[in-house]
Amino acid sequence: MSDLLWPAPRATDPVDAVITVPGSKSATNRALVLAALADDPGFVRRPLRSRDTLLMADGLRALGIGVEDTLNSSSGVPGGGDAWRVLPAPLKGPAQVDVGNAGTVMRFLPPVATLTDGLVRFDGDPRSYERPLGGVISALRDLGARIEDDGRGALPLTVHGTGGLVGGTVSVDASFSSQFISALLLSGPRFQQGVEVRHTGAARTDGGSGREAGGSVPSLPHIRMTVEMLRAAGARVDAPEDGGEPDVWRVAPGALLGRDLVVEPDLSNAAPFLAAALVTGGTVVIRDWPRRTAQPGDQLRDLFTRMGGSSELTEEGLRFTGGGSVHGLDADLHEVGELAPVVAAVAALAGSPSTLRGIAHLRVHETDRLAALANEINALGGDAAETEDGLTINPRPLHGGVFHTYEDHRLATAAAVLGLVVDGVQVENVATTAKTLPDFTGLWDAMLTGTPVRG
């Protein structure tokens, strides 16, 4: 953990900026896996180049896949020449894969490793050992894989690749992470029988919202993204939203197409910039905001409008304007938990109480995000408390101080939002934002000076 403190800049005027955020991490890492398992070469254009995506690219390279940098600015393909060219090849071992603390890498690549012809060792940051992985491990074993994890249900682990996997029907409790399901679906076309994934989470009371929070799958938009990208690559997929059986997803065996894919902007990474407009009463335009998307970040338009702003989709992108005051929010964020840290920061600056529900699963993300948010908001004079499945936040004047990030990128960006209107906020280890948003501090400074911001 870094001891360096970043003085979060105070906004002296309402922000007024046009911003291009980098590509989606979720889409980039799914695209890399699907391209690696395709029959033909493909391109992943305008990818996010961050720690998590570089770890994914390196992990695939370790398994024998060619992932080449292409930076030819003269490319005539929409999205420009900044791309990874992915060259499928026979998957091989032995190999070592460093997952860092990237949930997509630690969960998406073990199914791929079962298709190799040797041993694949997975290891990562100390925090990665604490993150749940048992659902993927158990499911792969049920499908015929041999995995050594010394009974931990977590990293480090070794996959004994046998060149293929029979596949078939498997049950998994994905209450902790939708990535358990996406991990199995992404490799499913390469299993001999494809895969049928049945979510079987044990229901628990969620503290008052009337929904069985413990049993439902969090972040469902991410599974919808997986399904859409599989279909675009030529896979046959049956999903609940198509009128199928609830909590059951099926992927048929078959070849995947090598594609030329342009990655959408990462809408979740737009959260702190939109929040900046909201809390300062300014205006921010996020370029190239898609009119139709499976990204959870698209729900920022509704959430921040309810908190006092207004939004409009234009030809340039999404124009968001703060209304001059910030309202509290009562919301179920079960499907969009990754937005909760920045939403909580905005709530700490609101003029009325907020209740954020449906996010018990955030306790097993990069850190225990619920405990961390409550601790750090309160350390600045706020009034935040954990509930069984979320947070309550009441209005209280905030003061400066150190905001610890626990090596969690979304806590760092939440702290930056607080610093816009609270003097003296110092962010510990802001460099952790490189996980998904490289050069965040440069982008933040450019936003405050009105310079066109490009990620």
Coordinates of C-alpha atoms in Angstrom, one line a residue:
M1 CA 0.0 0.0 0.0
S2 CA 1.4 3.4 -1.0
D3 CA 2.0 6.0 1.7
L4 CA 1.7 8.8 -0.8
L5 CA -1.2 11.2 -0.4
W6 CA -2.9 13.0 -3.3
P7 CA -4.5 16.3 -2.4
A8 CA -7.9 16.0 -4.1
P9 CA -8.4 19.3 -5.9
R10 CA -11.3 21.6 -4.9
A11 CA -13.6 22.9 -7.6
T12 CA -13.7 26.7 -7.4
D13 CA -16.4 26.9 -10.1
P14 CA -19.0 24.6 -11.6
V15 CA -17.2 22.2 -13.9
D16 CA -17.7 22.5 -17.6
A17 CA -15.9 19.8 -19.6
V18 CA -16.1 17.4 -22.5
I19 CA -14.7 14.0 -21.7
T20 CA -13.8 10.9 -23.6
V21 CA -13.5 8.0 -21.1
P22 CA -11.4 5.0 -22.0
G23 CA -13.0 1.7 -23.2
S24 CA -15.0 -0.6 -21.0
K25 CA -12.9 -3.0 -18.9
S26 CA -15.8 -5.5 -18.8
A27 CA -16.2 -5.5 -22.6
T28 CA -12.4 -5.5 -23.2
N29 CA -11.7 -8.6 -21.1
R30 CA -14.7 -10.5 -22.4
A31 CA -13.7 -9.6 -26.0
L32 CA -10.1 -10.8 -25.4
V33 CA -11.4 -14.2 -24.1
L34 CA -13.8 -14.7 -27.0
A35 CA -11.2 -13.7 -29.5
A36 CA -8.7 -16.1 -28.0
L37 CA -11.2 -19.0 -28.3
A38 CA -12.3 -18.1 -31.9
D39 CA -11.4 -20.0 -35.0
D40 CA -9.9 -17.0 -36.8
P41 CA -7.9 -13.9 -35.8
G42 CA -9.7 -10.9 -34.6
F43 CA -9.2 -7.3 -33.4
V44 CA -10.2 -5.7 -30.2
R45 CA -10.2 -1.9 -31.0
R46 CA -10.1 1.0 -28.6
P47 CA -9.6 -1.4 -25.7
L48 CA -9.1 -0.2 -22.2
R49 CA -5.3 -0.5 -21.4
S50 CA -5.3 -0.7 -17.6
R51 CA -3.8 -3.1 -15.1
D52 CA -6.8 -5.5 -15.3
T53 CA -6.9 -5.7 -19.0
L54 CA -3.1 -6.0 -19.4
L55 CA -3.2 -8.9 -16.9
M56 CA -5.9 -10.6 -19.1
A57 CA -3.8 -10.1 -22.2
D58 CA -0.7 -11.4 -20.5
G59 CA -2.6 -14.4 -19.1
L60 CA -3.8 -15.3 -22.6
R61 CA -0.3 -15.0 -23.9
A62 CA 0.9 -17.4 -21.2
L63 CA -1.6 -19.9 -22.5
G64 CA -0.2 -19.7 -26.1
I65 CA -2.5 -17.0 -27.6
G66 CA -1.0 -14.3 -29.7
V67 CA -2.1 -10.8 -28.5
E68 CA -0.3 -8.2 -30.5
D69 CA -0.3 -4.4 -30.1
T70 CA -1.5 -2.5 -33.1
L71 CA -1.1 1.2 -33.0
N72 CA -1.4 2.2 -36.7
S73 CA -3.2 5.6 -36.6
S74 CA -3.8 5.3 -40.3
S75 CA -6.3 2.4 -39.9
G76 CA -9.5 3.0 -41.7
V77 CA -11.5 0.8 -39.4
P78 CA -14.0 2.7 -37.1
G79 CA -12.4 3.0 -33.7
G80 CA -9.0 3.9 -35.1
G81 CA -5.8 1.9 -35.0
D82 CA -5.3 1.5 -31.3
A83 CA -6.1 -2.2 -31.0
W84 CA -5.0 -5.7 -29.9
R85 CA -4.8 -8.2 -32.7
V86 CA -5.7 -11.6 -31.2
L87 CA -4.3 -14.7 -32.9
P88 CA -5.9 -17.9 -31.7
A89 CA -3.6 -20.9 -31.3
P90 CA -3.7 -24.3 -29.5
L91 CA -3.9 -23.6 -25.8
K92 CA -0.9 -25.0 -24.0
G93 CA 0.8 -25.6 -20.7
P94 CA 2.6 -25.5 -18.4
A95 CA 1.9 -21.8 -17.7
Q96 CA 1.9 -19.3 -14.9
V97 CA -0.9 -16.7 -14.8
D98 CA -0.8 -13.6 -12.6
V99 CA -4.3 -12.4 -11.9
G100 CA -3.4 -9.4 -9.8
N101 CA -6.6 -8.5 -8.0
A102 CA -8.7 -8.7 -11.2
G103 CA -12.0 -10.5 -10.7
T104 CA -12.4 -11.1 -14.5
V105 CA -9.0 -12.6 -14.8
M106 CA -9.2 -14.9 -11.8
R107 CA -12.6 -16.1 -12.8
F108 CA -12.6 -16.1 -16.6
L109 CA -9.3 -17.8 -17.3
P110 CA -9.5 -21.0 -15.2
P111 CA -12.2 -22.3 -17.6
V112 CA -10.0 -21.5 -20.5
A113 CA -7.1 -23.3 -18.8
T114 CA -9.1 -26.5 -18.7
L115 CA -8.7 -26.5 -22.5
T116 CA -4.9 -26.5 -22.4
D117 CA -2.7 -29.6 -22.5
G118 CA -0.8 -29.0 -19.3
L119 CA -0.6 -27.5 -15.8
V120 CA -1.7 -23.8 -15.4
R121 CA -0.8 -22.2 -12.1
F122 CA -2.9 -19.1 -11.0
D123 CA -1.7 -16.7 -8.4
G124 CA -2.2 -13.0 -7.6
D125 CA -2.1 -10.2 -5.1
P126 CA -2.7 -11.0 -1.4
R127 CA -6.2 -9.6 -1.5
S128 CA -7.0 -12.0 -4.4
Y129 CA -6.7 -14.9 -1.9
E130 CA -9.6 -13.6 0.0
R131 CA -12.0 -13.2 -2.9
P132 CA -14.6 -15.9 -3.6
L133 CA -13.7 -18.3 -6.3
G134 CA -15.2 -21.5 -5.0
G135 CA -18.2 -21.3 -7.3
V136 CA -16.1 -21.5 -10.4
I137 CA -13.8 -24.2 -9.0
S138 CA -16.7 -26.4 -7.9
A139 CA -18.5 -25.9 -11.2
L140 CA -15.4 -26.8 -13.3
R141 CA -14.9 -29.9 -11.2
D142 CA -18.5 -31.0 -11.8
L143 CA -17.9 -30.5 -15.5
G144 CA -14.9 -32.8 -15.4
A145 CA -11.9 -30.6 -14.7
R146 CA -9.1 -31.4 -12.2
I147 CA -8.2 -28.4 -10.0
E148 CA -5.9 -28.3 -7.0
D149 CA -6.6 -25.5 -4.5
D150 CA -5.9 -27.3 -1.2
G151 CA -9.6 -27.0 -0.3
R152 CA -9.5 -23.2 0.0
G153 CA -12.0 -22.4 -2.8
A154 CA -9.7 -19.6 -3.6
L155 CA -6.3 -18.7 -5.1
P156 CA -3.7 -19.8 -5.5
L157 CA -4.7 -22.9 -7.6
T158 CA -3.5 -25.2 -10.3
V159 CA -5.6 -26.3 -13.3
H160 CA -4.7 -29.6 -14.9
G161 CA -5.6 -29.0 -18.5
T162 CA -6.5 -32.1 -20.6
G163 CA -7.1 -30.5 -23.9
G164 CA -10.8 -30.3 -23.6
L165 CA -13.8 -30.5 -21.2
V166 CA -16.9 -32.5 -21.6
G167 CA -19.2 -29.8 -20.2
G168 CA -22.9 -30.3 -19.7
T169 CA -25.2 -29.1 -16.9
V170 CA -23.8 -27.6 -13.7
S171 CA -25.2 -25.7 -10.7
V172 CA -23.5 -22.8 -9.1
D173 CA -24.2 -20.3 -6.4
A174 CA -23.5 -16.9 -8.0
S175 CA -24.9 -14.8 -5.2
F176 CA -21.4 -13.4 -4.5
S177 CA -20.6 -12.5 -8.1
S178 CA -22.2 -12.7 -11.6
Q179 CA -18.7 -13.4 -12.9
F180 CA -19.1 -17.0 -11.8
I181 CA -21.8 -17.4 -14.5
S182 CA -20.0 -15.3 -17.2
A183 CA -16.8 -17.3 -16.6
L184 CA -18.5 -20.6 -17.5
L185 CA -20.6 -19.1 -20.4
L186 CA -17.6 -17.6 -22.2
S187 CA -15.7 -20.9 -22.5
G188 CA -18.9 -22.9 -23.0
P189 CA -18.8 -23.0 -26.8
R190 CA -15.5 -24.9 -26.6
F191 CA -16.8 -27.6 -24.2
Q192 CA -17.8 -30.8 -26.0
Q193 CA -21.4 -30.6 -24.8
G194 CA -21.5 -26.8 -24.3
V195 CA -22.7 -25.8 -20.9
E196 CA -26.0 -25.3 -19.0
V197 CA -25.5 -23.1 -15.9
R198 CA -28.1 -23.1 -13.2
H199 CA -27.9 -20.6 -10.4
T200 CA -28.9 -22.1 -7.1
G201 CA -28.1 -19.4 -4.5
A202 CA -29.6 -19.9 -1.0
A203 CA -32.1 -17.0 -0.4
R204 CA -31.6 -14.7 2.6
T205 CA -33.6 -11.8 3.9
D206 CA -32.2 -8.5 2.7
G207 CA -33.1 -6.2 5.5
G208 CA -36.4 -4.8 4.3
S209 CA -36.6 -4.4 0.5
G210 CA -38.7 -7.5 0.1
R211 CA -36.2 -9.2 -2.2
E212 CA -34.2 -12.3 -1.4
A213 CA -30.9 -10.6 -1.8
G214 CA -28.7 -13.5 -0.9
G215 CA -30.2 -15.8 -3.5
S216 CA -30.3 -13.5 -6.5
V217 CA -27.5 -12.9 -8.9
P218 CA -25.9 -9.5 -8.5
S219 CA -24.9 -7.3 -11.5
L220 CA -27.1 -9.0 -14.0
P221 CA -26.3 -6.5 -16.7
H222 CA -22.8 -8.0 -16.8
I223 CA -24.3 -11.4 -17.6
R224 CA -26.4 -9.8 -20.3
M225 CA -23.3 -8.2 -21.7
T226 CA -21.7 -11.7 -21.8
V227 CA -24.7 -13.2 -23.6
E228 CA -24.8 -10.4 -26.2
M229 CA -21.0 -10.7 -26.9
L230 CA -21.3 -14.5 -27.2
R231 CA -24.1 -14.1 -29.7
A232 CA -22.2 -11.5 -31.7
A233 CA -19.3 -14.0 -31.9
G234 CA -21.6 -16.7 -33.3
A235 CA -22.6 -18.7 -30.2
R236 CA -26.1 -20.0 -29.6
V237 CA -27.2 -18.9 -26.2
D238 CA -30.5 -19.3 -24.3
A239 CA -31.0 -16.8 -21.4
P240 CA -33.8 -16.0 -18.9
E241 CA -34.5 -12.6 -20.5
D242 CA -35.5 -14.4 -23.7
G243 CA -38.4 -16.0 -21.9
G244 CA -36.4 -19.0 -20.8
E245 CA -36.2 -20.7 -17.5
P246 CA -35.3 -18.3 -14.6
D247 CA -31.7 -18.4 -13.5
V248 CA -30.6 -20.8 -16.2
W249 CA -28.3 -20.0 -19.1
R250 CA -27.4 -22.4 -21.9
V251 CA -24.5 -22.2 -24.5
A252 CA -24.4 -24.7 -27.3
P253 CA -21.0 -26.1 -28.5
G254 CA -19.7 -24.6 -31.6
A255 CA -17.2 -22.4 -33.3
L256 CA -16.7 -18.8 -32.4
L257 CA -16.0 -16.1 -35.1
G258 CA -12.9 -13.9 -35.2
R259 CA -14.3 -10.4 -35.1
D260 CA -13.3 -6.8 -35.5
L261 CA -14.8 -5.3 -32.4
V262 CA -14.8 -1.7 -31.2
V263 CA -15.1 -1.4 -27.4
E264 CA -17.6 1.0 -26.0
P265 CA -16.5 3.7 -23.5
D266 CA -16.6 2.4 -19.9
L267 CA -19.7 4.0 -18.6
S268 CA -19.0 3.0 -15.0
N269 CA -15.7 5.0 -15.3
A270 CA -17.8 8.0 -16.2
A271 CA -19.4 8.0 -12.7
P272 CA -16.9 10.4 -11.0
F273 CA -17.1 12.9 -13.9
L274 CA -20.9 12.9 -14.0
A275 CA -20.8 13.2 -10.2
A276 CA -18.6 16.2 -10.5
A277 CA -21.2 18.0 -12.6
L278 CA -23.9 17.1 -10.0
V279 CA -22.1 18.2 -6.9
T280 CA -20.7 21.4 -8.4
G281 CA -23.8 22.4 -10.4
G282 CA -21.8 22.2 -13.6
T283 CA -22.1 20.4 -17.0
V284 CA -20.1 17.4 -18.3
V285 CA -20.4 15.8 -21.7
I286 CA -19.3 12.2 -22.0
R287 CA -18.5 11.6 -25.6
D288 CA -19.8 8.6 -27.6
W289 CA -22.3 7.4 -24.9
P290 CA -24.1 4.5 -26.6
R291 CA -27.9 4.8 -27.1
R292 CA -28.2 1.1 -26.5
T293 CA -25.9 -0.9 -24.2
A294 CA -25.7 -3.7 -21.7
Q295 CA -23.3 -1.8 -19.4
P296 CA -24.5 -1.2 -15.9
G297 CA -23.1 2.3 -16.0
D298 CA -26.0 3.4 -18.2
Q299 CA -28.1 3.5 -15.1
L300 CA -26.1 6.5 -13.9
R301 CA -28.4 8.7 -16.0
D302 CA -31.4 7.7 -13.9
L303 CA -29.6 7.6 -10.5
F304 CA -28.0 11.0 -10.8
T305 CA -31.2 12.6 -12.3
R306 CA -33.0 11.4 -9.2
M307 CA -30.2 13.0 -7.1
G308 CA -30.9 16.4 -8.7
G309 CA -29.3 16.6 -12.1
S310 CA -30.6 16.3 -15.7
S311 CA -29.3 14.4 -18.7
E312 CA -29.7 14.5 -22.5
L313 CA -28.4 12.2 -25.2
T314 CA -27.0 14.2 -28.0
E315 CA -25.1 13.5 -31.2
E316 CA -21.9 14.1 -29.3
G317 CA -22.7 11.9 -26.3
L318 CA -24.4 12.3 -22.9
R319 CA -24.8 15.9 -21.6
F320 CA -25.3 15.9 -17.8
T321 CA -26.0 19.0 -15.8
G322 CA -26.2 19.5 -12.0
G323 CA -29.2 21.2 -10.7
G324 CA -27.5 23.3 -8.0
S325 CA -28.5 21.1 -5.1
V326 CA -28.0 17.4 -4.3
H327 CA -30.9 15.2 -3.2
G328 CA -30.6 12.0 -1.1
L329 CA -31.4 8.7 -2.8
D330 CA -33.3 5.5 -1.8
A331 CA -32.2 2.9 -4.3
D332 CA -31.6 -0.8 -4.8
L333 CA -28.2 -1.0 -6.5
H334 CA -28.1 -4.8 -6.6
E335 CA -27.6 -4.8 -10.4
V336 CA -25.2 -1.9 -10.4
G337 CA -23.0 -2.4 -7.3
E338 CA -19.9 -1.1 -9.0
L339 CA -21.5 2.4 -9.1
A340 CA -22.2 2.3 -5.3
P341 CA -18.9 4.0 -4.1
V342 CA -19.4 7.1 -6.2
V343 CA -23.1 7.2 -5.5
A344 CA -22.3 7.0 -1.8
A345 CA -19.9 9.9 -2.1
V346 CA -22.5 12.0 -3.7
A347 CA -25.0 10.9 -1.0
A348 CA -22.6 12.1 1.6
L349 CA -22.9 15.6 0.1
A350 CA -26.7 15.6 -0.3
G351 CA -29.2 17.6 1.6
S352 CA -31.4 14.7 2.7
P353 CA -30.8 11.1 3.8
S354 CA -29.9 8.2 1.5
T355 CA -30.4 4.5 1.7
L356 CA -28.4 2.2 -0.7
R357 CA -29.7 -1.3 -0.7
G358 CA -29.1 -4.7 -2.3
I359 CA -25.3 -4.5 -2.2
A360 CA -24.2 -7.0 0.4
H361 CA -22.0 -8.6 -2.2
L362 CA -19.7 -5.6 -2.2
R363 CA -18.2 -7.0 1.0
V364 CA -16.2 -9.4 -1.2
H365 CA -15.0 -7.1 -3.9
E366 CA -11.5 -5.5 -4.1
T367 CA -12.1 -4.8 -0.4
D368 CA -15.1 -4.8 1.9
R369 CA -16.5 -1.7 0.2
L370 CA -19.4 -1.2 2.6
A371 CA -17.2 -1.1 5.7
A372 CA -14.6 1.0 3.9
L373 CA -17.1 3.6 2.7
A374 CA -18.7 3.9 6.1
N375 CA -15.3 4.2 7.8
E376 CA -13.9 6.8 5.4
I377 CA -17.0 9.0 5.1
N378 CA -17.3 9.0 8.9
A379 CA -13.6 9.9 9.2
L380 CA -14.4 13.1 7.3
G381 CA -17.2 13.9 9.7
G382 CA -20.0 12.2 7.9
D383 CA -22.8 10.0 9.2
A384 CA -22.7 6.6 7.3
A385 CA -23.7 3.2 8.7
E386 CA -23.7 -0.3 7.3
T387 CA -26.9 -2.2 7.1
E388 CA -27.3 -5.9 6.4
D389 CA -27.2 -5.3 2.6
G390 CA -26.1 -1.7 2.1
L391 CA -25.5 1.7 3.6
T392 CA -27.5 4.6 5.2
I393 CA -26.0 8.0 4.8
N394 CA -27.4 11.1 6.6
P395 CA -26.5 14.8 5.9
R396 CA -23.7 16.2 8.0
P397 CA -21.0 18.8 7.2
L398 CA -17.7 17.2 6.1
H399 CA -14.2 18.3 6.8
G400 CA -10.8 17.4 5.4
G401 CA -8.7 14.4 6.2
V402 CA -7.1 11.3 4.8
F403 CA -9.4 9.0 2.8
H404 CA -7.9 5.5 2.7
T405 CA -8.6 3.5 -0.5
Y406 CA -7.7 0.0 0.6
E407 CA -6.1 -0.5 -2.9
D408 CA -9.6 -0.2 -4.4
H409 CA -9.9 2.0 -7.5
R410 CA -13.6 2.9 -7.0
L411 CA -12.9 4.2 -3.5
A412 CA -10.2 6.4 -4.8
T413 CA -12.6 8.0 -7.4
A414 CA -15.3 8.4 -4.7
A415 CA -12.8 10.3 -2.6
A416 CA -12.0 12.6 -5.5
V417 CA -15.7 13.5 -5.8
L418 CA -15.8 14.5 -2.1
G419 CA -12.7 16.6 -2.5
L420 CA -14.4 18.7 -5.1
V421 CA -16.5 20.4 -2.4
V422 CA -14.6 19.6 0.8
D423 CA -11.4 21.3 1.6
G424 CA -8.4 19.2 2.6
V425 CA -9.3 15.8 1.4
Q426 CA -6.2 13.7 0.8
V427 CA -6.5 10.4 -1.0
E428 CA -4.2 7.6 0.0
N429 CA -2.8 5.6 -2.9
V430 CA -4.7 7.3 -5.7
A431 CA -2.5 5.3 -8.1
T432 CA -4.8 2.3 -7.5
T433 CA -7.1 3.9 -10.1
A434 CA -4.8 2.5 -12.8
K435 CA -6.7 -0.8 -12.3
T436 CA -9.4 0.5 -14.7
L437 CA -8.8 4.2 -15.3
P438 CA -5.1 5.0 -16.2
D439 CA -4.0 8.6 -15.5
F440 CA -7.1 9.4 -13.5
T441 CA -5.5 12.4 -11.8
G442 CA -4.5 13.9 -15.1
L443 CA -8.1 13.4 -16.4
W444 CA -9.4 14.9 -13.2
D445 CA -7.2 18.0 -13.4
A446 CA -8.1 18.5 -17.1
M447 CA -11.8 18.4 -16.3
L448 CA -11.4 21.1 -13.7
T449 CA -9.5 23.4 -16.1
G450 CA -12.0 22.8 -18.9
T451 CA -9.5 21.1 -21.1
P452 CA -11.0 18.5 -23.4
V453 CA -10.4 15.3 -21.5
R454 CA -9.4 12.1 -23.3
G455 CA -8.8 8.8 -21.5

